[in-house]
XYZ file of C-alpha atoms in Angstrom:
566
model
C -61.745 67.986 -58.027
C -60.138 66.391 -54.917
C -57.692 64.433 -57.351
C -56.692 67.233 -59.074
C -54.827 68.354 -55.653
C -53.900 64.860 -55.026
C -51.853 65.368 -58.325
C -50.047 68.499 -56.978
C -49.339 67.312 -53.821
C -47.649 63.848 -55.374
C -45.861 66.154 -58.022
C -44.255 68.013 -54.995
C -43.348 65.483 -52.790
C -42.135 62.848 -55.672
C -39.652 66.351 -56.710
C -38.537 66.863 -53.568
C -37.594 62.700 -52.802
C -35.820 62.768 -55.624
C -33.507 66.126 -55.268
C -32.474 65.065 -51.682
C -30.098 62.490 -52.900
C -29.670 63.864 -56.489
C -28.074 66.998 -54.603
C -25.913 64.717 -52.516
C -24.608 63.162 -55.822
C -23.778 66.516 -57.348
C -22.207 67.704 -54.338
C -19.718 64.848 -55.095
C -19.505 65.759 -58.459
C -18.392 69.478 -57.659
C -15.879 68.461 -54.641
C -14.230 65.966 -56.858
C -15.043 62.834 -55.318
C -15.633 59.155 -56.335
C -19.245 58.422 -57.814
C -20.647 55.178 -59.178
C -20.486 57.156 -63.120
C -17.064 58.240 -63.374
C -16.008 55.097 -65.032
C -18.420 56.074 -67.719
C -18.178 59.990 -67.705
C -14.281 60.527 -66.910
C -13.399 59.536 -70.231
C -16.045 61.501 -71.893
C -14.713 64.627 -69.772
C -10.979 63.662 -71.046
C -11.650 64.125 -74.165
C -13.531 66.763 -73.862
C -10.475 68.590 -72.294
C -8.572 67.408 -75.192
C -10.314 68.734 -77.931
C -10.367 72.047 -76.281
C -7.306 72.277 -74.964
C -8.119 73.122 -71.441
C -6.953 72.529 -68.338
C -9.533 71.662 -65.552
C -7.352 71.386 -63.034
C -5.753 74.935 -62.610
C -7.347 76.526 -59.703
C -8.891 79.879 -60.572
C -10.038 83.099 -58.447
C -13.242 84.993 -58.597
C -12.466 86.982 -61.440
C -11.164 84.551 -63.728
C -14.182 82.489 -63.472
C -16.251 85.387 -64.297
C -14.089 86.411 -67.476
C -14.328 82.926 -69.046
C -18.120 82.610 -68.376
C -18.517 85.820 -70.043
C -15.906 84.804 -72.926
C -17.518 81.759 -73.868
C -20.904 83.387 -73.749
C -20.215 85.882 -75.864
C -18.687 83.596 -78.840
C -21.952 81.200 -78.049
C -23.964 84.270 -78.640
C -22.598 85.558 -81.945
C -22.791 81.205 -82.976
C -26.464 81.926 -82.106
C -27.109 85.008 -84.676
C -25.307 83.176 -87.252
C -27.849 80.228 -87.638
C -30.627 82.262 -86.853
C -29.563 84.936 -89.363
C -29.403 81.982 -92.279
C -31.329 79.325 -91.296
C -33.283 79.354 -95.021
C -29.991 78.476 -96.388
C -28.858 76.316 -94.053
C -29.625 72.301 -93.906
C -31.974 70.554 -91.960
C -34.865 72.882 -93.038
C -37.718 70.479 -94.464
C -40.305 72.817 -94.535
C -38.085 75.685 -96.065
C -38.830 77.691 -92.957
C -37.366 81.784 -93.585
C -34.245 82.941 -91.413
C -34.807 85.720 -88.770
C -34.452 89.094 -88.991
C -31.892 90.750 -87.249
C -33.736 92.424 -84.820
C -35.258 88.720 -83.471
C -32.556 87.196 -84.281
C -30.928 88.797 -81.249
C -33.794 88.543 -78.870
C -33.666 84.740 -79.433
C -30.001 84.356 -79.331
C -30.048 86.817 -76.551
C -32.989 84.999 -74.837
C -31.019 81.478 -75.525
C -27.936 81.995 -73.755
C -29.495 83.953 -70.603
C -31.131 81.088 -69.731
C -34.571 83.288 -70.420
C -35.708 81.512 -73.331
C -38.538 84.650 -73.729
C -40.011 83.512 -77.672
C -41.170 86.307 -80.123
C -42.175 83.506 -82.630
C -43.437 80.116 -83.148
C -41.184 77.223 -83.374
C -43.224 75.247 -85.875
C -43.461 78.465 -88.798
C -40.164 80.368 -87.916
C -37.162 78.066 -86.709
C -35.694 75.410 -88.837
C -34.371 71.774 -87.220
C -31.210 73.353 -87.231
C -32.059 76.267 -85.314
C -34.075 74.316 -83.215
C -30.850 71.806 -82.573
C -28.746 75.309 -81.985
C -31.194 76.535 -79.086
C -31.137 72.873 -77.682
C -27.244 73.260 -77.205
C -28.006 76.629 -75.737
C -30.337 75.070 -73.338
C -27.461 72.706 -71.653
C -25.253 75.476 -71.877
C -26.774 78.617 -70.195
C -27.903 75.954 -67.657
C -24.471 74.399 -67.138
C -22.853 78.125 -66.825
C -25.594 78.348 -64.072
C -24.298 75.879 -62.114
C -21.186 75.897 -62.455
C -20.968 79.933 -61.191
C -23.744 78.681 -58.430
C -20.904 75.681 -57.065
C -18.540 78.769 -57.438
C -20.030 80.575 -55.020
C -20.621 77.237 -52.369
C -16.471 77.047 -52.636
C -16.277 80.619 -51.807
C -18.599 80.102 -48.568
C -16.795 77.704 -46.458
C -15.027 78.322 -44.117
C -11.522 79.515 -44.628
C -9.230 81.995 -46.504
C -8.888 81.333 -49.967
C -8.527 83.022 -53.353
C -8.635 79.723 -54.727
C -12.135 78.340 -55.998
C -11.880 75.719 -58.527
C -11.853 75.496 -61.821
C -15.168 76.617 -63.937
C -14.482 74.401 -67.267
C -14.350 71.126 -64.495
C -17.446 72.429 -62.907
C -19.490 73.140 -66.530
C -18.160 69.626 -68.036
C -19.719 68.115 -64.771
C -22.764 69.608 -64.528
C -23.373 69.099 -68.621
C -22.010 65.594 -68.979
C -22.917 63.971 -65.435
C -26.436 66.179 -64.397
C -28.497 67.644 -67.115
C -27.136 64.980 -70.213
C -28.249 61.829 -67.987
C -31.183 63.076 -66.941
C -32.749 64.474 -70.259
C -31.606 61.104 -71.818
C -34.487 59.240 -69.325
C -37.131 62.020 -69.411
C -36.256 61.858 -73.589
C -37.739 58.259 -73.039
C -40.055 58.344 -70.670
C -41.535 61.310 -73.639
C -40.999 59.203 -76.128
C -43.169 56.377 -75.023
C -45.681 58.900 -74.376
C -46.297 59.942 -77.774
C -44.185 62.861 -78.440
C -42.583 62.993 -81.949
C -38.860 62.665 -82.540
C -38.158 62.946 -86.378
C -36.020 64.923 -88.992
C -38.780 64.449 -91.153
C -40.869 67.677 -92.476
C -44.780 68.459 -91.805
C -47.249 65.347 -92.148
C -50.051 64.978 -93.920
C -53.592 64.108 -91.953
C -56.934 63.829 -92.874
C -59.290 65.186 -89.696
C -62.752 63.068 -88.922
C -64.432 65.638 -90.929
C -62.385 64.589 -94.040
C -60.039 67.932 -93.971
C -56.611 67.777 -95.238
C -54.216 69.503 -92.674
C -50.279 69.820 -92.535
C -48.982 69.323 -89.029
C -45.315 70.771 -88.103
C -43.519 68.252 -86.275
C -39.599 67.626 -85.995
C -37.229 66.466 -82.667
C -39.444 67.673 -79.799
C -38.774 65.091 -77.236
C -35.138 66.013 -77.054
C -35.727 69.333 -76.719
C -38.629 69.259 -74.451
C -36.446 67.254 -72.126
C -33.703 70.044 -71.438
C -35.818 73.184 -71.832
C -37.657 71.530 -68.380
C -35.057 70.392 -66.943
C -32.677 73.423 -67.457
C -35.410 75.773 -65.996
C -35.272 76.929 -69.608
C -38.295 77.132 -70.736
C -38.164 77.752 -74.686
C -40.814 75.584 -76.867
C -40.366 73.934 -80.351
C -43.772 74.967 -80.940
C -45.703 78.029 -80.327
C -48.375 76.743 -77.564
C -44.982 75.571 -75.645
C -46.330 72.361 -73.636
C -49.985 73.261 -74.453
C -49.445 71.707 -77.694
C -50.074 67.952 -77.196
C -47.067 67.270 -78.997
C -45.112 68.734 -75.972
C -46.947 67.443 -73.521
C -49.435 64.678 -74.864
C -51.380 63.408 -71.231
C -51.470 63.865 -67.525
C -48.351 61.913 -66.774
C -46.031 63.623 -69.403
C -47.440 66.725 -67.494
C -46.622 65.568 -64.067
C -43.272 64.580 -65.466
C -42.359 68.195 -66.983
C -43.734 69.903 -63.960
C -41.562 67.458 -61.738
C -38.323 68.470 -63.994
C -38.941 72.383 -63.597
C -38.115 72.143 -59.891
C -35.551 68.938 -59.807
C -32.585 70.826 -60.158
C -33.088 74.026 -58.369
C -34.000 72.262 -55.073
C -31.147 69.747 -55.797
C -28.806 72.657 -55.451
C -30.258 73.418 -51.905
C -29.406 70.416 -50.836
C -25.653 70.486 -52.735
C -25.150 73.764 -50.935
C -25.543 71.877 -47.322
C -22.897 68.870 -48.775
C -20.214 71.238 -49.410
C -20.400 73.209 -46.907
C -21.446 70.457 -44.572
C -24.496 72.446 -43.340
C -27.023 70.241 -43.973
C -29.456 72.771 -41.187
C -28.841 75.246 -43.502
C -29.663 73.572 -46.618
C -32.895 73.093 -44.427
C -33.607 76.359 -43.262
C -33.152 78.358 -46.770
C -35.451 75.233 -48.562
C -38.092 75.984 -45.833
C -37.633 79.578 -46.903
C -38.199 79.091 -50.223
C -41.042 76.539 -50.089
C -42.805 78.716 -47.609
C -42.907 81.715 -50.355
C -43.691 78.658 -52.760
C -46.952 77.994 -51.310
C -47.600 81.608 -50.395
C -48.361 82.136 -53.983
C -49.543 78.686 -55.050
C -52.481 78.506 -52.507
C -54.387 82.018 -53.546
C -53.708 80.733 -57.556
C -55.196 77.380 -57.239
C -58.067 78.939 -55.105
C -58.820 81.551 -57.706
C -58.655 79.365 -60.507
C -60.782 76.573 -59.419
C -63.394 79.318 -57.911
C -63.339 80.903 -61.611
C -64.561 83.919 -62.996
C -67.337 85.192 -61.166
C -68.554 87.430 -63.724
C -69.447 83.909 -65.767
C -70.887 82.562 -62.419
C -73.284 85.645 -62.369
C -74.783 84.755 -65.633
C -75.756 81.214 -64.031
C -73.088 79.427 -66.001
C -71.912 75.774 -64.904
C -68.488 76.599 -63.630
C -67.804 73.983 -61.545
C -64.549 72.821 -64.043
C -63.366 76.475 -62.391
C -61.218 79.222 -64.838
C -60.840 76.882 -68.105
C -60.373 79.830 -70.134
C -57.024 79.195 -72.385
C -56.204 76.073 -70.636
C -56.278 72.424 -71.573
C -59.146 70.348 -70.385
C -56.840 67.252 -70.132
C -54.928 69.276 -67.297
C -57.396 71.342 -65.341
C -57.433 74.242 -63.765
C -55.589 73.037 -60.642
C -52.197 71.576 -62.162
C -52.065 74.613 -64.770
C -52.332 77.104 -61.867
C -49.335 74.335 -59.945
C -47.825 74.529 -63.229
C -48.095 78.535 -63.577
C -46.188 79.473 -60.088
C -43.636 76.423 -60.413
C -42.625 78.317 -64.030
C -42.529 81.335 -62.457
C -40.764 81.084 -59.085
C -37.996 79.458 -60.966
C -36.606 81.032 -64.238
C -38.738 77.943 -66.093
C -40.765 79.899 -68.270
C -42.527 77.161 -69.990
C -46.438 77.011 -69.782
C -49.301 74.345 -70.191
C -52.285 77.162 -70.374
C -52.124 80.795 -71.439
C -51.058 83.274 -68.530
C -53.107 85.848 -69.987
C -56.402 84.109 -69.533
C -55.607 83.464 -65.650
C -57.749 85.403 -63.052
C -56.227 88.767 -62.236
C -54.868 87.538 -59.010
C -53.381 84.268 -59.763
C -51.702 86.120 -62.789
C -50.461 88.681 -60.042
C -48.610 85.657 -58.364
C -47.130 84.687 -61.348
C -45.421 87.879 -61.413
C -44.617 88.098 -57.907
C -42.915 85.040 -58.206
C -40.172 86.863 -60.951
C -40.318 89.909 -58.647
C -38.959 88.347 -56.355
C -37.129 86.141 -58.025
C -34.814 83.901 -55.595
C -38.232 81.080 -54.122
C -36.303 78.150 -56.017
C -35.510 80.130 -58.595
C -33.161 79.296 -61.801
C -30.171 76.819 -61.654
C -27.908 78.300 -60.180
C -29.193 81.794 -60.450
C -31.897 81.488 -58.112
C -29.334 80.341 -55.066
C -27.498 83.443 -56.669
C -30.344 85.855 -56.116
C -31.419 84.494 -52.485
C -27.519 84.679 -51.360
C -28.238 88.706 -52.049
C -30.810 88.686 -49.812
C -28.863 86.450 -46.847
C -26.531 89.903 -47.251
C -29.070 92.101 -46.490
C -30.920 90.526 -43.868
C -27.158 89.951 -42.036
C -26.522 93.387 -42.684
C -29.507 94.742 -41.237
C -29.586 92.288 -38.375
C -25.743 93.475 -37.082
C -27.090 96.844 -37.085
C -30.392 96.033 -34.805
C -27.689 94.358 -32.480
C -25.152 96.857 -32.550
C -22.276 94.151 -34.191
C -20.135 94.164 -37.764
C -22.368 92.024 -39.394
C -20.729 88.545 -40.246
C -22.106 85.838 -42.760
C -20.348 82.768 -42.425
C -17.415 83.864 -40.308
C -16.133 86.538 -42.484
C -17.164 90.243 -41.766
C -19.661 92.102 -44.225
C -18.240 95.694 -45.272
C -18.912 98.353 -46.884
C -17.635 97.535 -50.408
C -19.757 93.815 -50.225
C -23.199 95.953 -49.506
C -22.769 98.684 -52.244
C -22.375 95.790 -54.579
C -25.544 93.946 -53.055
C -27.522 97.027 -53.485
C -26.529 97.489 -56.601
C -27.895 93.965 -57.806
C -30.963 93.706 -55.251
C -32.428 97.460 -56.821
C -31.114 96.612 -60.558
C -34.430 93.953 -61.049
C -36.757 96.329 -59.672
C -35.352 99.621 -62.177
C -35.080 97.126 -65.004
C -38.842 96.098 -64.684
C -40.530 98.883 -63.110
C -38.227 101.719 -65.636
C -39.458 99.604 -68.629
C -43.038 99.449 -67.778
C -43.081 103.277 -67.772
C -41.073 103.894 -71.076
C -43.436 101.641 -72.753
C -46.698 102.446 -71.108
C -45.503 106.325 -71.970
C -44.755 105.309 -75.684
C -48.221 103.255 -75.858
C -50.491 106.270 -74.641
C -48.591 108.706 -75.966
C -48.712 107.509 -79.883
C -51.692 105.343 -80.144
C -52.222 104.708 -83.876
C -48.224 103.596 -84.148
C -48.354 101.237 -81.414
C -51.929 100.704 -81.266
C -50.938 96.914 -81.957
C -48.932 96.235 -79.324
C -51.621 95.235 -76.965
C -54.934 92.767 -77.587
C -56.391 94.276 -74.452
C -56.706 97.762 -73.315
C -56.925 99.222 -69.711
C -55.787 97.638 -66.187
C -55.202 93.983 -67.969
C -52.717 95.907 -71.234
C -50.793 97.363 -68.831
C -50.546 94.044 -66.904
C -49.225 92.628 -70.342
C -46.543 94.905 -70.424
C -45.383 95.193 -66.736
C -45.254 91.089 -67.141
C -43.280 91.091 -70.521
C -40.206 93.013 -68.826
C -40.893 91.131 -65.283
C -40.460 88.213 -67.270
C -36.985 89.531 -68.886
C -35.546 90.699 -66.179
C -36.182 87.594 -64.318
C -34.652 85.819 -67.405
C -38.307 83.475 -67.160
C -39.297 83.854 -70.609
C -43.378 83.428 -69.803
C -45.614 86.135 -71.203
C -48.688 87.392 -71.379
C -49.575 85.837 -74.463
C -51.973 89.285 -75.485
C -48.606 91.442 -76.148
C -47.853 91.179 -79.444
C -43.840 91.075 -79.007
C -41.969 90.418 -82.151
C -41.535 93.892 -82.849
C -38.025 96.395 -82.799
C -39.007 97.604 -79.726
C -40.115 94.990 -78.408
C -37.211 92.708 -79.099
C -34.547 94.907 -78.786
C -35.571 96.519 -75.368
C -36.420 92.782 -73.884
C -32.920 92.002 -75.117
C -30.831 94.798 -73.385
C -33.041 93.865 -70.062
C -32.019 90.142 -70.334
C -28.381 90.873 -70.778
C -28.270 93.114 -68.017
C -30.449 91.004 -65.684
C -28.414 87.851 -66.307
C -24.991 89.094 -66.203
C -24.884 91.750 -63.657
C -26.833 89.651 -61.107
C -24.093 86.695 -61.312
C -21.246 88.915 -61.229
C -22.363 90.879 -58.305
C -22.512 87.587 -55.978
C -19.463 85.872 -56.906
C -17.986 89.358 -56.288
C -19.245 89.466 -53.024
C -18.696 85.892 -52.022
C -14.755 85.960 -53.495
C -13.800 89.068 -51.453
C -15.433 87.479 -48.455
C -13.660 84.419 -48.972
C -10.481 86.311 -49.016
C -11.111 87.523 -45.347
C -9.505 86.760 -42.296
C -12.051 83.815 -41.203
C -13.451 84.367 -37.908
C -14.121 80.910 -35.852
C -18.604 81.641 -34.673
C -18.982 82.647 -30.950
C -21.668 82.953 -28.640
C -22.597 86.756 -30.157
C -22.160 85.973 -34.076
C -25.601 85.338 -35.728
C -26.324 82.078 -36.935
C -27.631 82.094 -40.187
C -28.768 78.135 -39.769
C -31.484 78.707 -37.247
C -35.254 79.738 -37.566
C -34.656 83.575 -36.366
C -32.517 84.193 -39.176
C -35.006 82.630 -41.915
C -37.875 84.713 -40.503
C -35.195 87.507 -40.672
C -34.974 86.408 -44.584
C -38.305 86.378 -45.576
C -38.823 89.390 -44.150
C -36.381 91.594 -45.938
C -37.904 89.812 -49.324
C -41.403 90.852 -48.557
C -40.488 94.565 -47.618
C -38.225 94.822 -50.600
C -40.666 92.978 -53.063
C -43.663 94.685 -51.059
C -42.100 98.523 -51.424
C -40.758 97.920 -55.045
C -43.424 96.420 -57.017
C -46.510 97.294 -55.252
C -47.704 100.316 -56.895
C -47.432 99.223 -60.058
C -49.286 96.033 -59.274
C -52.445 98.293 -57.918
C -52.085 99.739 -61.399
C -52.394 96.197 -63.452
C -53.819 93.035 -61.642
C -55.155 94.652 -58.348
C -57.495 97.340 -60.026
C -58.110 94.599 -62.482
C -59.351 92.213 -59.964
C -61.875 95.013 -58.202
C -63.389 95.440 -61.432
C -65.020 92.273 -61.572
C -66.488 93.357 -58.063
């Protein structure tokens, strides 16, 4: 068992080696300066511009970056329910899979371009190659549009009055073409040599060792298990996601995917401090985040290598720990790694059901979403901790009787309303959700009586985790909710679009008035935000907020769960 942590330690450290100078590199990238690749990419960028006609060098306020991130999404997003709307009569369909109705079509297209990647099918029986191609896209995209509004928000942050914060087409080419193209092309080889299947070709034919004839689905996985890791997207060609072994064949292709879940996201910690030239602060918000990290990985590895104790009471050997619904080539320790590295980022892939954890570690899962800013998505998750660095200035100028300041530049009224606005919208979007549903569930039984595989404290876990999961665009589940329904995938839909969109616009807002402000040199009385005070302050604010929001309704689900195995 002591090699299964060895595993999860290496995973961690190896990550974390790696993003230190990775998020030097792209700090380059996004200020414009000379790298090693632009010989190779700045052409490829060129004509990029070309073919599109835009400019990347016109400099562009707040506003305008948000209006063409929204633009192009929204022309990406009726592209999406297009192909998903016709896939049987489109090409690249070998096994004649049907097209979606419309109702899942928009989920998935909805899911796909929020970065969410939440799946109310199975790859292998309901998407076509050229669906599956479509989502791929969608994968570098909503993940490019990520960082690019993340590096929009570093340029906003230094110091300085400016209106002027770059150009969002230069920063989106970058981060496609020069970060996430790059580094799926190795981790597309480094799967390939490992066994996972890249082919147009339709289902093969096999003949088991008991002399059965079986069709298995196969089709360009390695490609797109590449990006939906490395993206912190999550979505999986085939229903299991990267339990299947054709997503994740061995041990190593495991450590490898878990490695590419947090690459990026801690890359951009360290892109932050380049930019800015606070490399303490880079520090001090990466110890934040890997402090809440562990906070939740320790009880989930503990509780799923103990097991369930109501199969140790029955004198069971149990000494593998919880192995129910995960793989046996994994273990229980790097699927629990694996389960709060998904889930304190906007990943959303898994290697072993969620639904089969212990009631606890499954309560960190969702704690991880709740709060929603440990690592989180590209981009996003820097977006959703930057909230929080409001808050906890703006409460720490009031305890010392001063106009709270964040970065030299004074925090106002009109900044907080917006941050409250964004840090109470994921609480109303999961907590109001739960309650409509649970309401419709127990109020009309025999309609919706398939909505859950398991009733009591662990159904209405299933459902407080499906809309956790949308509104922390994640895209894990609780695989006992039976989702692809109306409801289902038209109310997880409106909380993804909300939870993506408003959350990205409040923070540039906030950052692009601030960076408008009279800029006010730090003195002996202004609170630095690069020192150990203010990350306790930090983590603080996210426990009381995450602590007064979400804690009832856990009691209701995974806490009353867990004392009734006691």
């Amino acid at each position: 068992m002591n090699t299964e942590i060895y595993g999860v330690v290496a995973m961690f450290l190896v990550t974390v080696l790696i993003a230190i100078p990775l998020g030097r590199y792209m700090g380059k990238l996004f200020l414009g300066e000379f790298t090693w690749l632009d010989a190779v990419f700045n052409p490829i960028d060129q004509l990029i511009y070309r073919l599109t006609g835009v400019d990347a060098t016109i400099e562009m306020n707040w506003k305008q970056h948000l209006k063409v991130l929204l633009a192009i999404n929204v022309v990406w997003f009726l592209l999406a329910m297009l192909v998903l709307t016709n896939m049987a009569h489109l090409p690249l369909n070998p096994d004649h899979n049907p097209s979606m109705s419309a109702d899942l079509a928009f989920n998935t297209a909805v899911s796909f371009i929020t970065n969410t990647n939440l799946q109310h099918y199975s790859g292998e029986t309901s998407m076509s190659y050229l669906g599956q191609l479509v989502l791929m896209l969608f994968q570098f995209i909503s993940a490019g549009c990520g960082m690019a509004i993340c590096i929009v928000v570093f340029k906003a942050m230094k110091e300085g009055t400016t209106n002027q914060l770059g150009n969002f087409y230069f920063f989106f080419v970058r981060s496609c073409t020069r970060v996430l193209l790059p580094i799926a092309f190795i981790l597309t080889i480094l799967f390939l040599l490992n066994g996972m299947p890249m082919t147009f070709k339709g289902k093969d034919t096999i003949t088991t060792l008991q002399g059965d004839t079986v069709q298995v689905s196969r089709g360009p996985v390695a490609a797109f298990v590449a990006i939906k890791q490395l993206g912190t997207n999550g979505g999986g060609f085939f229903g299991p996601n990267s339990a299947h072994p054709f997503e994740n064949p061995d041990y190593f292709t495991n450590m490898i995917e878990t490695m590419a879940i947090f690459l990026l996201p801690v890359a951009l910690i360290f892109t932050m401090g380049y930019v800015l030239k606070r490399k303490k602060l880079a520090w001090i918000i990466f110890g934040i985040m890997t402090l809440g990290f562990f906070l939740l990985l320790a009880p989930a590895i503990m509780m799923e290598r103990a097991g369930n104790p109501s199969i140790t009471k029955m004198g069971i050997n149990h000494s593998l720990g919880n192995m129910e619904g995960k793989e046996v080539r994994f273990g229980a320790t790097a699927s629990a790694y694996w389960a709060i590295a998904t889930t304190v980022t906007s990943n959303g892939s898994v290697n072993a059901m969620h639904d089969s954890f212990m009631p606890l570690s499954g309560m960190c899962t969702m704690l991880g979403m709740m709060i929603n800013a440990f690592y989180g998505g590209i981009g996003v998750g820097f977006l959703n901790f930057y909230i929080f660095m409001i808050l906890a200035v703006f409460i720490s100028g009031l305890m010392v009787g001063r106009t709270p300041e964040l970065m030299g530049k004074k925090i106002e009224a009109k900044e907080m309303k917006i941050a409250m606005m964004v840090a109470l919208l994921h609480p109303f979007l999961i907590l109001s959700g739960t309650a409509i549903a649970s309401y419709v569930y127990a109020h009309h039984p025999a309609e919706y009586a398939g909505w859950l595989s398991n009733p009591g404290y662990h159904g209405f876990s299933e459902m407080l985790y499906e809309f956790t999961s949308a509104s922390a665009n994640n895209g894990s589940e609780f695989g006992g909710l039976g989702g692809n329904t109306p409801w289902w995938n038209i109310a997880d839909g409106i909380v993804m679009l909300l939870a993506r969109y408003i959350p990205v616009i409040g923070p540039v807002a906030i950052a692009g008035i601030l960076a408008q402000k009279k800029y006010i040199p730090e003195s002996a009385g202004t609170l630095k935000i690069d020192t150990l005070t203010f990350g306790i302050m930090v983590i603080a604010v996210i426990l009381i907020v995450a602590a007064l929001s979400f804690f009832p309704a856990l009691t209701l689900g995974p806490v009353a769960e867990y004392f009734s195995f006691h």
